[in-house]
Amino acid sequence: MKSDSLHIDGLDMTALPLHIAVIMDGNGRWAQKKFLNRVKGHEKGSDTVRMVVRSCREIGISYLTLYAFSTENWQRPKAEVAALMILLKKFLVSERQEMVVNNIRFNVIGEQERLPEDVQKEIQRTKDATKSNNGMHLNLALSYGSRSEIVLATKQIAKEVQAGRLLPDAITEEIITAHLYTSDIPDPELLIRTSGEMRISNFLLWQIAYSEIAVTDTLWPDFTRNELIQILKEYQGRDRRFGRV
Ligand code: FPP
């Protein structure tokens, strides 16, 4: 649990990122390397999700956004999609009470309506059960794609203009931000990607404009709390200039 006296050698607890976003990649390769079915990789990956949520809460991170299922992931084999949905449901059911106790507020970003009904139901239950929590905000990106999020925001803004409630010249960055799924979440200061790929994969394109990016070769199922702490230390050593000198 978050403890005000938590001390981690070499980590400045007063200079932590407020928001960490994670592209959890490499479950399939982890399984392949062990001659296992890809689903085994996702199962082990779910354990890493639990560990990372717990660790971020303990360390005192305020917002954690995990890319759990992209809009492109719907094109994976049916059996793999079904297995991911089952894991997701299991995660929601098994972690709900812990989220309640640990003051974690749960939310989802993405096209929730495309998810199976039973998963949607568990999402709603988890959101309801954690709605008055404020210790850490856990956001799962599910059926999420950043470009489609921006398209959706653009349509909403266009409708406001059409209805005469907004002048085109009054459209600002703040107005676009306010129409994204993440409207009430600060932009991530740190984006972590596992498994070594140097890509953004349609994740939070608008929101990561000034994020620090940390890519590790570690496959998601092998990612550890120690590595998370190492990345945080490395982040604290960076010089964030936001385009200034
Ligand atoms: C990438 O591995 C990971 C995903 C497609 C989704 C992440 C899912 C989990 C961590 C498990 C379930 C999630 C929760 C929240 C319980 P990949 O299959 O793309 O790996 P590869 O690139 O090596 O094939």
CSV table of C-alpha atoms and ligand atoms in Angstrom, one decimal:
chain,number,residue,atom,x,y,z
A,1,MET,CA,0.0,0.0,0.0
A,2,LYS,CA,0.9,3.6,-0.5
A,3,SER,CA,2.9,4.5,2.6
A,4,ASP,CA,4.1,8.0,3.2
A,5,SER,CA,7.3,6.6,4.6
A,6,LEU,CA,8.0,4.3,1.7
A,7,HIS,CA,11.7,4.7,0.8
A,8,ILE,CA,13.3,3.3,-2.4
A,9,ASP,CA,17.1,3.8,-2.7
A,10,GLY,CA,17.9,6.3,-5.4
A,11,LEU,CA,14.3,7.2,-6.1
A,12,ASP,CA,13.1,10.7,-5.3
A,13,MET,CA,9.5,10.2,-4.1
A,14,THR,CA,8.8,13.9,-4.6
A,15,ALA,CA,9.6,13.8,-8.3
A,16,LEU,CA,7.5,10.9,-9.5
A,17,PRO,CA,5.6,11.1,-12.8
A,18,LEU,CA,1.9,11.8,-12.0
A,19,HIS,CA,0.8,9.6,-14.9
A,20,ILE,CA,2.5,6.5,-16.4
A,21,ALA,CA,1.2,4.9,-19.6
A,22,VAL,CA,2.3,1.4,-20.6
A,23,ILE,CA,2.3,-0.5,-23.9
A,24,MET,CA,2.4,-4.0,-22.6
A,25,ASP,CA,4.0,-5.9,-25.5
A,26,GLY,CA,5.7,-9.3,-25.9
A,27,ASN,CA,3.3,-11.8,-24.4
A,28,GLY,CA,3.2,-13.8,-27.7
A,29,ARG,CA,7.0,-13.9,-28.0
A,30,TRP,CA,7.4,-14.9,-24.4
A,31,ALA,CA,5.2,-17.9,-25.0
A,32,GLN,CA,6.8,-18.8,-28.4
A,33,LYS,CA,10.2,-18.8,-26.7
A,34,LYS,CA,9.0,-21.4,-24.3
A,35,PHE,CA,7.1,-23.4,-27.0
A,36,LEU,CA,3.8,-22.5,-25.4
A,37,ASN,CA,0.5,-21.3,-26.8
A,38,ARG,CA,0.3,-17.5,-27.1
A,39,VAL,CA,-2.5,-17.6,-24.5
A,40,LYS,CA,-0.1,-18.8,-21.9
A,41,GLY,CA,1.9,-15.6,-22.6
A,42,HIS,CA,-1.3,-13.5,-22.0
A,43,GLU,CA,-1.9,-15.4,-18.7
A,44,LYS,CA,1.6,-14.7,-17.5
A,45,GLY,CA,1.1,-11.1,-18.7
A,46,SER,CA,-2.0,-10.8,-16.5
A,47,ASP,CA,0.1,-11.6,-13.5
A,48,THR,CA,2.5,-8.8,-14.5
A,49,VAL,CA,-0.5,-6.4,-14.8
A,50,ARG,CA,-1.4,-7.2,-11.2
A,51,MET,CA,2.2,-6.7,-10.0
A,52,VAL,CA,2.5,-3.4,-11.9
A,53,VAL,CA,-0.8,-2.0,-10.6
A,54,ARG,CA,0.2,-3.0,-7.0
A,55,SER,CA,3.7,-1.5,-7.4
A,56,CYS,CA,2.5,1.8,-8.9
A,57,ARG,CA,-0.1,2.1,-6.1
A,58,GLU,CA,2.6,1.4,-3.4
A,59,ILE,CA,5.1,3.8,-5.0
A,60,GLY,CA,2.5,6.6,-5.1
A,61,ILE,CA,1.7,7.0,-8.8
A,62,SER,CA,-1.6,8.8,-9.3
A,63,TYR,CA,-2.5,7.6,-12.8
A,64,LEU,CA,-1.7,4.4,-14.6
A,65,THR,CA,-3.0,3.7,-18.1
A,66,LEU,CA,-2.4,0.2,-19.5
A,67,TYR,CA,-2.9,-0.6,-23.2
A,68,ALA,CA,-4.7,-3.9,-22.8
A,69,PHE,CA,-6.5,-4.3,-26.1
A,70,SER,CA,-6.2,-2.2,-29.3
A,71,THR,CA,-8.9,-1.7,-32.0
A,72,GLU,CA,-6.4,-3.6,-34.2
A,73,ASN,CA,-6.4,-6.5,-31.8
A,74,TRP,CA,-9.9,-7.5,-32.9
A,75,GLN,CA,-8.2,-8.9,-36.0
A,76,ARG,CA,-6.4,-11.5,-34.1
A,77,PRO,CA,-7.6,-15.2,-34.3
A,78,LYS,CA,-11.0,-15.6,-32.6
A,79,ALA,CA,-9.7,-18.0,-30.0
A,80,GLU,CA,-7.0,-15.5,-28.9
A,81,VAL,CA,-9.5,-12.6,-28.7
A,82,ALA,CA,-11.8,-14.9,-26.6
A,83,ALA,CA,-8.9,-15.9,-24.3
A,84,LEU,CA,-8.0,-12.2,-23.8
A,85,MET,CA,-11.6,-11.4,-22.9
A,86,ILE,CA,-11.8,-14.2,-20.4
A,87,LEU,CA,-8.5,-13.0,-18.8
A,88,LEU,CA,-9.8,-9.5,-18.7
A,89,LYS,CA,-13.0,-10.6,-17.0
A,90,LYS,CA,-11.1,-12.7,-14.5
A,91,PHE,CA,-8.8,-9.7,-13.7
A,92,LEU,CA,-11.8,-7.5,-13.1
A,93,VAL,CA,-13.5,-10.0,-10.8
A,94,SER,CA,-10.4,-11.0,-8.9
A,95,GLU,CA,-8.9,-7.5,-8.4
A,96,ARG,CA,-12.1,-5.6,-7.7
A,97,GLN,CA,-12.0,-6.0,-4.0
A,98,GLU,CA,-8.3,-5.2,-3.9
A,99,MET,CA,-9.0,-2.0,-5.8
A,100,VAL,CA,-11.7,-1.0,-3.4
A,101,VAL,CA,-9.5,-1.7,-0.3
A,102,ASN,CA,-6.4,0.0,-1.9
A,103,ASN,CA,-8.4,3.1,-2.9
A,104,ILE,CA,-7.9,2.6,-6.7
A,105,ARG,CA,-10.4,4.1,-9.0
A,106,PHE,CA,-11.0,2.1,-12.1
A,107,ASN,CA,-11.8,3.4,-15.6
A,108,VAL,CA,-11.8,2.2,-19.2
A,109,ILE,CA,-10.8,4.2,-22.3
A,110,GLY,CA,-11.9,3.0,-25.7
A,111,GLU,CA,-14.9,1.6,-27.5
A,112,GLN,CA,-16.4,-0.2,-24.5
A,113,GLU,CA,-19.6,-1.0,-26.5
A,114,ARG,CA,-17.6,-3.4,-28.8
A,115,LEU,CA,-16.6,-5.6,-25.8
A,116,PRO,CA,-18.6,-8.7,-25.0
A,117,GLU,CA,-21.6,-8.0,-22.7
A,118,ASP,CA,-20.3,-10.0,-19.8
A,119,VAL,CA,-17.0,-8.0,-19.9
A,120,GLN,CA,-18.9,-4.7,-20.1
A,121,LYS,CA,-20.9,-5.8,-17.1
A,122,GLU,CA,-17.8,-6.5,-15.0
A,123,ILE,CA,-16.3,-3.2,-16.1
A,124,GLN,CA,-19.4,-1.4,-14.9
A,125,ARG,CA,-19.4,-3.2,-11.6
A,126,THR,CA,-15.7,-2.4,-11.1
A,127,LYS,CA,-16.3,1.3,-12.0
A,128,ASP,CA,-19.2,1.5,-9.6
A,129,ALA,CA,-17.4,-0.2,-6.8
A,130,THR,CA,-14.4,2.1,-7.1
A,131,LYS,CA,-16.1,5.4,-8.0
A,132,SER,CA,-15.4,7.2,-4.8
A,133,ASN,CA,-11.7,6.1,-4.6
A,134,ASN,CA,-9.0,8.6,-5.2
A,135,GLY,CA,-5.7,6.9,-4.3
A,136,MET,CA,-4.7,5.9,-7.8
A,137,HIS,CA,-6.6,6.0,-11.1
A,138,LEU,CA,-6.2,2.8,-13.1
A,139,ASN,CA,-7.3,3.2,-16.7
A,140,LEU,CA,-7.4,0.2,-19.0
A,141,ALA,CA,-7.3,1.0,-22.7
A,142,LEU,CA,-9.7,-1.5,-24.2
A,143,SER,CA,-10.7,-1.6,-27.8
A,144,TYR,CA,-8.7,1.6,-27.9
A,145,GLY,CA,-7.3,3.3,-30.9
A,146,SER,CA,-5.9,6.9,-30.7
A,147,ARG,CA,-6.9,7.9,-34.2
A,148,SER,CA,-10.5,6.8,-33.7
A,149,GLU,CA,-10.5,8.6,-30.4
A,150,ILE,CA,-9.5,11.8,-32.2
A,151,VAL,CA,-12.1,11.2,-35.0
A,152,LEU,CA,-14.8,10.9,-32.3
A,153,ALA,CA,-13.6,14.1,-30.6
A,154,THR,CA,-13.6,15.9,-34.0
A,155,LYS,CA,-17.2,14.7,-34.8
A,156,GLN,CA,-18.4,16.0,-31.4
A,157,ILE,CA,-16.7,19.3,-31.9
A,158,ALA,CA,-18.1,19.6,-35.4
A,159,LYS,CA,-21.6,19.0,-34.1
A,160,GLU,CA,-21.1,21.8,-31.5
A,161,VAL,CA,-20.0,24.2,-34.3
A,162,GLN,CA,-22.9,23.1,-36.5
A,163,ALA,CA,-25.3,23.8,-33.6
A,164,GLY,CA,-23.9,27.3,-33.2
A,165,ARG,CA,-22.5,26.7,-29.8
A,166,LEU,CA,-18.9,27.0,-30.8
A,167,LEU,CA,-17.1,29.2,-33.3
A,168,PRO,CA,-14.4,27.5,-35.4
A,169,ASP,CA,-11.9,30.1,-34.3
A,170,ALA,CA,-12.6,29.3,-30.7
A,171,ILE,CA,-11.3,25.7,-31.1
A,172,THR,CA,-8.2,25.3,-28.9
A,173,GLU,CA,-6.0,22.5,-27.8
A,174,GLU,CA,-7.9,22.5,-24.5
A,175,ILE,CA,-11.2,22.0,-26.3
A,176,ILE,CA,-9.8,19.0,-28.2
A,177,THR,CA,-8.3,17.6,-25.0
A,178,ALA,CA,-11.7,18.0,-23.3
A,179,HIS,CA,-13.3,15.8,-26.0
A,180,LEU,CA,-10.9,12.9,-25.6
A,181,TYR,CA,-11.6,9.8,-23.4
A,182,THR,CA,-8.8,11.1,-21.2
A,183,SER,CA,-10.4,14.6,-20.7
A,184,ASP,CA,-10.1,14.4,-16.9
A,185,ILE,CA,-6.6,12.7,-16.8
A,186,PRO,CA,-3.4,14.7,-17.0
A,187,ASP,CA,-1.1,13.7,-20.0
A,188,PRO,CA,1.4,11.0,-19.2
A,189,GLU,CA,4.9,12.2,-18.3
A,190,LEU,CA,6.2,8.7,-18.9
A,191,LEU,CA,5.4,6.1,-21.6
A,192,ILE,CA,6.9,2.7,-21.1
A,193,ARG,CA,6.9,0.0,-23.8
A,194,THR,CA,8.2,-3.5,-23.3
A,195,SER,CA,9.6,-6.0,-25.8
A,196,GLY,CA,11.9,-3.6,-27.6
A,197,GLU,CA,9.7,-2.3,-30.4
A,198,MET,CA,10.2,1.4,-31.2
A,199,ARG,CA,6.6,2.2,-32.0
A,200,ILE,CA,3.6,4.0,-30.5
A,201,SER,CA,1.0,1.6,-32.0
A,202,ASN,CA,-1.8,4.1,-32.1
A,203,PHE,CA,-1.7,4.7,-28.3
A,204,LEU,CA,-2.5,8.2,-26.8
A,205,LEU,CA,-1.1,10.1,-29.8
A,206,TRP,CA,-2.3,13.4,-28.7
A,207,GLN,CA,-1.6,12.9,-25.0
A,208,ILE,CA,2.1,11.8,-25.3
A,209,ALA,CA,3.2,15.0,-27.1
A,210,TYR,CA,5.7,15.7,-24.4
A,211,SER,CA,6.0,12.3,-22.7
A,212,GLU,CA,9.4,10.7,-21.9
A,213,ILE,CA,9.6,7.3,-23.7
A,214,ALA,CA,11.2,4.3,-22.1
A,215,VAL,CA,11.6,1.2,-24.2
A,216,THR,CA,12.9,-2.0,-22.6
A,217,ASP,CA,13.7,-5.2,-24.4
A,218,THR,CA,12.1,-7.2,-21.5
A,219,LEU,CA,9.0,-9.1,-22.7
A,220,TRP,CA,5.9,-8.0,-20.7
A,221,PRO,CA,5.5,-11.3,-18.8
A,222,ASP,CA,9.1,-10.9,-17.5
A,223,PHE,CA,8.8,-7.3,-16.5
A,224,THR,CA,9.5,-6.8,-12.8
A,225,ARG,CA,9.0,-4.2,-10.1
A,226,ASN,CA,12.7,-3.6,-10.0
A,227,GLU,CA,12.8,-2.8,-13.7
A,228,LEU,CA,9.9,-0.4,-13.1
A,229,ILE,CA,11.8,1.3,-10.4
A,230,GLN,CA,14.9,1.5,-12.6
A,231,ILE,CA,12.9,3.2,-15.4
A,232,LEU,CA,11.5,5.7,-12.8
A,233,LYS,CA,15.1,6.5,-11.7
A,234,GLU,CA,16.2,6.9,-15.3
A,235,TYR,CA,13.1,9.2,-15.9
A,236,GLN,CA,14.2,11.3,-12.9
A,237,GLY,CA,17.6,11.8,-14.5
A,238,ARG,CA,16.2,13.2,-17.7
A,239,ASP,CA,16.1,16.8,-18.6
A,240,ARG,CA,12.5,17.7,-19.6
A,241,ARG,CA,12.6,20.9,-21.6
A,242,PHE,CA,9.2,20.9,-23.4
A,243,GLY,CA,10.7,22.4,-26.5
A,244,ARG,CA,12.5,25.2,-24.5
A,245,VAL,CA,16.2,25.5,-23.9
B,1,FPP,C1,0.9,-7.8,-26.3
B,1,FPP,O1,1.4,-9.1,-26.5
B,1,FPP,C2,-0.2,-7.7,-25.4
B,1,FPP,C3,-1.5,-7.6,-25.6
B,1,FPP,C4,-2.1,-7.9,-26.9
B,1,FPP,C5,-2.5,-7.2,-24.7
B,1,FPP,C6,-2.0,-7.2,-23.2
B,1,FPP,C7,-2.8,-8.2,-22.5
B,1,FPP,C8,-2.4,-8.6,-21.2
B,1,FPP,C9,-1.2,-8.1,-20.6
B,1,FPP,C10,-3.2,-9.7,-20.6
B,1,FPP,C11,-4.6,-9.4,-20.2
B,1,FPP,C12,-4.8,-8.0,-19.7
B,1,FPP,C13,-5.3,-7.7,-18.5
B,1,FPP,C14,-5.6,-6.3,-18.1
B,1,FPP,C15,-5.7,-8.7,-17.5
B,1,FPP,P1,1.5,-9.6,-28.0
B,1,FPP,O2,0.5,-10.7,-28.1
B,1,FPP,O3,1.3,-8.5,-28.9
B,1,FPP,O4,3.0,-10.1,-28.0
B,1,FPP,P2,3.9,-10.3,-29.3
B,1,FPP,O5,4.1,-9.0,-29.9
B,1,FPP,O6,5.1,-10.9,-28.7
B,1,FPP,O7,3.2,-11.2,-30.2
